[in-house]
Coordinates of C-alpha atoms in Angstrom, one line a residue:
M161 CA -39.4 -39.4 15.3
K162 CA -36.0 -40.8 14.2
N163 CA -33.1 -39.6 16.4
V164 CA -30.7 -37.6 14.4
K165 CA -27.5 -36.0 15.8
R166 CA -24.6 -34.0 14.0
I167 CA -21.1 -34.5 14.9
S168 CA -18.0 -32.7 13.7
L169 CA -15.3 -34.9 12.5
W170 CA -12.4 -32.8 13.1
N171 CA -13.6 -30.0 15.9
G172 CA -12.2 -27.4 13.7
N173 CA -8.6 -28.8 13.4
P174 CA -8.4 -31.2 10.3
P175 CA -5.0 -32.7 9.5
S176 CA -4.9 -31.2 6.3
V177 CA -6.6 -28.2 4.3
S178 CA -7.8 -27.8 0.9
G179 CA -7.0 -24.1 0.4
L180 CA -10.9 -23.4 0.0
V181 CA -11.6 -19.9 1.4
G182 CA -14.8 -18.5 2.3
N183 CA -18.1 -20.0 3.9
E184 CA -19.9 -23.1 3.0
V185 CA -22.6 -22.4 0.4
L186 CA -26.0 -23.7 1.0
D187 CA -28.6 -23.5 -1.8
P188 CA -31.6 -26.1 -1.4
T189 CA -32.8 -25.1 -4.9
A190 CA -29.5 -26.4 -6.5
V191 CA -28.5 -29.9 -7.5
L192 CA -25.4 -29.6 -5.4
E193 CA -26.9 -28.2 -2.3
L194 CA -23.6 -27.7 -0.4
T195 CA -20.6 -26.4 -2.0
N196 CA -17.2 -24.8 -0.7
V197 CA -17.3 -27.5 2.0
S198 CA -14.4 -27.2 4.4
D199 CA -15.8 -28.8 7.5
A200 CA -16.5 -32.4 7.8
E201 CA -19.5 -33.6 9.6
L202 CA -21.5 -36.7 10.4
I203 CA -25.4 -36.6 10.4
I204 CA -26.4 -39.9 12.2
Y205 CA -30.0 -41.4 11.8
T206 CA -30.8 -43.9 14.6
P207 CA -33.6 -46.5 13.7
E208 CA -36.5 -47.1 16.3
A209 CA -34.8 -49.5 19.0
S210 CA -37.5 -52.1 18.3
I211 CA -36.1 -52.8 14.7
N212 CA -32.6 -51.8 15.1
T213 CA -30.3 -54.4 13.4
G214 CA -27.2 -53.3 14.7
T215 CA -25.8 -52.6 11.3
A216 CA -24.8 -49.2 10.2
A217 CA -24.0 -47.7 6.9
I218 CA -21.6 -44.5 6.2
I219 CA -23.3 -42.8 3.1
C220 CA -21.1 -40.8 0.7
P221 CA -23.3 -38.2 -1.2
G222 CA -22.1 -37.3 -4.9
G223 CA -21.1 -34.2 -6.5
A224 CA -18.1 -34.4 -8.5
Y225 CA -15.9 -33.5 -5.4
M226 CA -17.2 -30.0 -6.1
G227 CA -20.3 -30.0 -3.9
L228 CA -22.7 -32.3 -2.4
A229 CA -26.0 -33.6 -3.3
I230 CA -26.8 -34.2 0.5
T231 CA -30.6 -34.7 0.6
S232 CA -31.2 -36.8 -2.4
Q233 CA -28.1 -38.6 -1.9
G234 CA -27.7 -38.5 1.5
H235 CA -30.5 -37.7 4.2
D236 CA -33.4 -39.3 2.2
F237 CA -31.3 -42.7 1.9
A238 CA -30.3 -42.7 5.6
E239 CA -33.9 -42.0 6.6
W240 CA -34.8 -45.0 4.4
L241 CA -32.3 -47.1 5.8
T242 CA -33.7 -46.5 9.2
T243 CA -37.1 -48.2 8.1
L244 CA -34.9 -51.4 7.5
G245 CA -33.4 -51.0 11.2
I246 CA -30.0 -49.7 9.8
T247 CA -28.3 -46.6 11.3
G248 CA -27.4 -44.3 8.4
V249 CA -24.6 -41.9 8.8
V250 CA -24.4 -39.3 6.3
L251 CA -20.7 -38.0 5.7
K252 CA -20.7 -34.6 4.8
Y253 CA -17.0 -34.7 3.5
R254 CA -14.9 -31.8 2.7
M255 CA -14.0 -30.9 -1.0
P256 CA -10.4 -31.9 -1.9
N257 CA -9.8 -28.8 -4.2
G258 CA -6.9 -31.0 -5.9
H259 CA -5.7 -32.3 -2.6
S260 CA -6.6 -36.0 -3.0
V261 CA -6.0 -37.1 0.4
I262 CA -8.8 -35.0 2.0
P263 CA -11.9 -37.0 1.1
L264 CA -10.3 -40.4 2.0
S265 CA -9.2 -39.0 5.3
D266 CA -12.8 -38.0 6.2
A267 CA -14.0 -41.5 5.2
K268 CA -11.5 -42.9 7.4
A269 CA -12.3 -40.4 10.4
A270 CA -15.9 -41.3 9.9
F271 CA -15.2 -45.0 10.0
D272 CA -13.1 -44.5 13.1
Y273 CA -15.9 -42.3 15.0
V274 CA -18.6 -44.9 14.0
K275 CA -16.5 -48.0 15.4
N276 CA -15.3 -46.4 18.5
N277 CA -18.6 -45.4 19.4
A278 CA -20.6 -48.4 18.4
A279 CA -21.9 -49.0 21.9
I280 CA -23.4 -45.5 22.1
L281 CA -24.7 -46.0 18.6
E282 CA -26.0 -49.2 19.5
I283 CA -24.6 -50.8 16.5
D284 CA -22.2 -53.8 16.1
E285 CA -18.5 -52.3 15.4
N286 CA -18.1 -55.2 12.9
K287 CA -21.2 -54.4 11.0
I288 CA -20.3 -51.0 9.4
G289 CA -20.8 -50.8 5.6
I290 CA -20.5 -47.8 3.2
V291 CA -22.6 -46.7 0.4
G292 CA -21.8 -44.2 -2.1
F293 CA -23.4 -42.0 -4.9
S294 CA -21.4 -41.0 -8.1
A295 CA -18.4 -39.2 -6.9
G296 CA -19.3 -40.3 -3.5
G297 CA -19.3 -43.9 -4.9
H298 CA -15.8 -43.1 -5.7
L299 CA -14.9 -42.2 -2.2
A300 CA -16.7 -45.6 -1.1
A301 CA -14.6 -47.5 -3.3
T302 CA -11.7 -45.7 -2.6
L303 CA -12.0 -46.5 1.1
S304 CA -13.2 -50.2 0.2
T305 CA -9.8 -50.6 -1.7
L306 CA -7.0 -48.3 -1.1
G307 CA -8.1 -47.3 2.4
S308 CA -8.6 -51.0 3.5
K309 CA -5.4 -51.9 1.8
E310 CA -3.5 -49.5 3.6
D311 CA -4.9 -50.5 6.8
N312 CA -7.3 -53.5 7.3
R313 CA -9.1 -51.9 10.3
Y314 CA -10.9 -49.5 7.7
R315 CA -12.4 -52.6 5.7
P316 CA -16.4 -51.9 5.3
Y317 CA -18.7 -54.7 6.2
F318 CA -20.3 -54.2 2.6
S319 CA -20.1 -51.7 -0.1
V320 CA -23.1 -50.4 -2.1
L321 CA -22.4 -48.1 -5.1
F322 CA -24.7 -46.1 -7.3
Y323 CA -23.6 -45.0 -10.6
P324 CA -20.1 -44.5 -9.4
V325 CA -17.0 -42.8 -10.6
I326 CA -14.4 -45.6 -10.4
S327 CA -11.5 -45.0 -12.8
M328 CA -9.2 -41.9 -13.3
D329 CA -8.1 -43.4 -16.7
A330 CA -8.6 -41.3 -19.4
K331 CA -10.7 -43.6 -21.1
Y332 CA -13.4 -43.8 -18.4
R333 CA -12.8 -40.7 -16.1
Q334 CA -15.4 -38.2 -15.4
V335 CA -13.4 -35.0 -15.9
D336 CA -14.7 -32.8 -13.3
T337 CA -14.4 -35.4 -10.7
Y338 CA -10.9 -36.2 -12.0
Q339 CA -9.8 -32.5 -11.8
N340 CA -11.5 -31.6 -8.5
L341 CA -9.7 -34.5 -6.8
L342 CA -6.5 -34.6 -8.5
G343 CA -5.8 -31.3 -9.8
N344 CA -4.9 -30.3 -13.5
N345 CA -1.8 -32.2 -14.0
P346 CA -1.6 -35.2 -11.5
D347 CA 1.2 -37.8 -12.3
Q348 CA 0.5 -41.1 -13.5
G349 CA 1.2 -42.7 -9.9
S350 CA -1.7 -40.4 -8.6
I351 CA -4.1 -41.4 -11.5
D352 CA -3.4 -45.2 -10.7
Q353 CA -3.6 -44.7 -7.1
F354 CA -7.2 -43.3 -7.3
S355 CA -8.4 -45.7 -10.0
C356 CA -10.4 -48.2 -7.6
E357 CA -10.3 -50.8 -10.2
K358 CA -6.6 -50.8 -10.1
Q359 CA -6.6 -51.1 -6.3
V360 CA -9.1 -54.1 -5.5
H361 CA -7.5 -56.7 -3.3
A362 CA -8.4 -60.1 -1.7
N363 CA -10.1 -58.1 1.2
T364 CA -12.0 -55.7 -0.6
P365 CA -15.6 -56.1 0.8
P366 CA -18.8 -57.4 -0.9
T367 CA -20.2 -55.1 -3.3
L368 CA -23.7 -54.3 -4.8
L369 CA -23.5 -51.9 -8.0
F370 CA -26.4 -50.0 -9.4
V371 CA -26.0 -48.0 -12.6
S372 CA -28.4 -46.9 -15.8
T373 CA -27.2 -47.7 -19.1
N374 CA -28.0 -44.1 -20.4
D375 CA -26.0 -42.3 -17.8
Q376 CA -24.7 -39.4 -19.7
V377 CA -22.7 -37.8 -16.8
V378 CA -20.4 -40.9 -15.5
L379 CA -19.7 -43.7 -18.1
P380 CA -21.5 -47.0 -17.0
V381 CA -18.4 -48.8 -18.0
N382 CA -17.0 -47.5 -14.5
S383 CA -19.0 -49.8 -12.7
D384 CA -17.9 -52.6 -15.5
V385 CA -14.4 -52.2 -14.8
Y386 CA -15.0 -52.4 -11.1
Y387 CA -17.2 -55.5 -11.4
S388 CA -14.4 -57.4 -13.5
A389 CA -11.7 -56.2 -10.9
L390 CA -13.9 -57.8 -8.2
I391 CA -14.7 -61.0 -10.0
E392 CA -11.0 -61.5 -10.7
K393 CA -10.3 -61.3 -6.9
Q394 CA -13.2 -63.5 -6.1
I395 CA -15.2 -60.8 -4.3
P396 CA -18.9 -61.4 -3.9
V397 CA -20.3 -58.8 -6.4
S398 CA -23.7 -57.9 -8.0
L399 CA -24.0 -55.5 -10.7
H400 CA -27.5 -54.2 -11.7
Q401 CA -28.0 -52.2 -14.8
F402 CA -31.2 -50.3 -15.9
P403 CA -32.1 -49.2 -19.3
Q404 CA -33.3 -45.8 -18.0
G405 CA -32.6 -42.9 -15.4
D406 CA -29.5 -41.2 -16.6
H407 CA -27.6 -39.7 -13.7
A408 CA -27.9 -38.9 -9.8
W409 CA -31.4 -40.7 -9.2
G410 CA -31.8 -41.1 -5.3
I411 CA -34.0 -43.5 -3.1
K412 CA -37.1 -41.3 -4.1
G413 CA -36.6 -42.1 -7.9
V414 CA -36.0 -38.6 -9.5
N415 CA -32.7 -37.9 -11.1
M416 CA -30.6 -34.6 -11.2
F417 CA -32.5 -33.4 -14.4
G418 CA -36.0 -34.0 -12.6
Q419 CA -36.7 -36.9 -14.5
E420 CA -38.4 -40.0 -13.1
F421 CA -36.2 -43.1 -12.6
K422 CA -38.7 -46.0 -13.4
Y423 CA -37.1 -48.8 -11.6
I424 CA -36.7 -47.3 -8.1
E425 CA -39.0 -49.9 -6.6
E426 CA -36.9 -52.5 -8.1
V427 CA -33.9 -51.3 -6.4
K428 CA -35.2 -51.0 -3.4
M429 CA -36.2 -54.5 -3.5
I430 CA -32.8 -55.7 -4.5
L431 CA -31.3 -53.6 -1.8
Q432 CA -33.5 -55.0 0.9
K433 CA -32.8 -58.7 0.0
W434 CA -29.1 -57.8 -0.4
L435 CA -28.7 -56.2 2.9
R436 CA -30.4 -58.9 4.9
E437 CA -27.4 -60.8 4.7
Y438 CA -25.5 -57.9 6.4
C439 CA -28.2 -57.0 9.1

C-alpha cells in the first residue's frame, strides 16, 4: 500500500481570493470531477522505500481553469509515477475566476512546500519536476517560464506537458481557458504575460511534450509554438505527436470522450526513458 497524504496549502488563508462562492462540487461521473475549487491542496503519493529515486513531480490536472479532471489527470498519474520510484504530488489548485494570479500562486506554494519538506518526503530538494495536462499544462508551463523568470527558486527540475494550452494569443487560444484565467476583456499585457511561448528564457527547464494531432479541444499548434520557443533558447526539448487520441487522455489510455488512445504504451515507454535522466 502506497503512502498517501493530503496537505492544505493555505490553511484557509490564501493570499488572494477569486470571488467564487459556495462549496466545492464533486461529481465522480463528470469529466471535470471537481468544480468551484477555492481551497488548494496537495495529495502526495510516496513510492515504496526500496525503489524511491528521490525525485518528485508536482502534477497539475486539466480542466480549462473551470474545474479539475483530478483522477485521470492527477491521481492515476501519481500512482503510476510511484511505480517508477517517483513521488507524485497532485496539486488541487484553485480556479481563477478571471483572477490570473491565483493558479500560479498555488503552484509556487506547492513548489515551496515540497522543497521545504524534502527531507520528510524523502526526496532531493533539487529534483522536483512539474507535470501538466491541458490547462494544467499551461499552469506547469507558466511556472517553468514566468514563475521561474520572476524567481529562480521556482525553476522545476523538468517539465512534462500533455496536450497543453500554451498561448493566450487569438490565433491559438482555447477560449474557455483564456476567459476563465484572464476574464472577458484582458489587456494585451496580460495576454502576453500568460502566453508561455513568449516567456521562455534561458533557464526554462528541459521539457517533454505529448500531443494528438487530431485534438479538437486545444489546438496542437500550442505545443508547436512552445517547442519552437524552447529550441530558440537552446532548451532541451522533445515533442511527440500522435495521429489519434483527441484530447484529455490519461495514463490509462482513455480520453475525455471515453475513446481509446491507442498509443498509451508508447507514451509510457518514452516517459520512462526520458525520466531516467532525472531520477
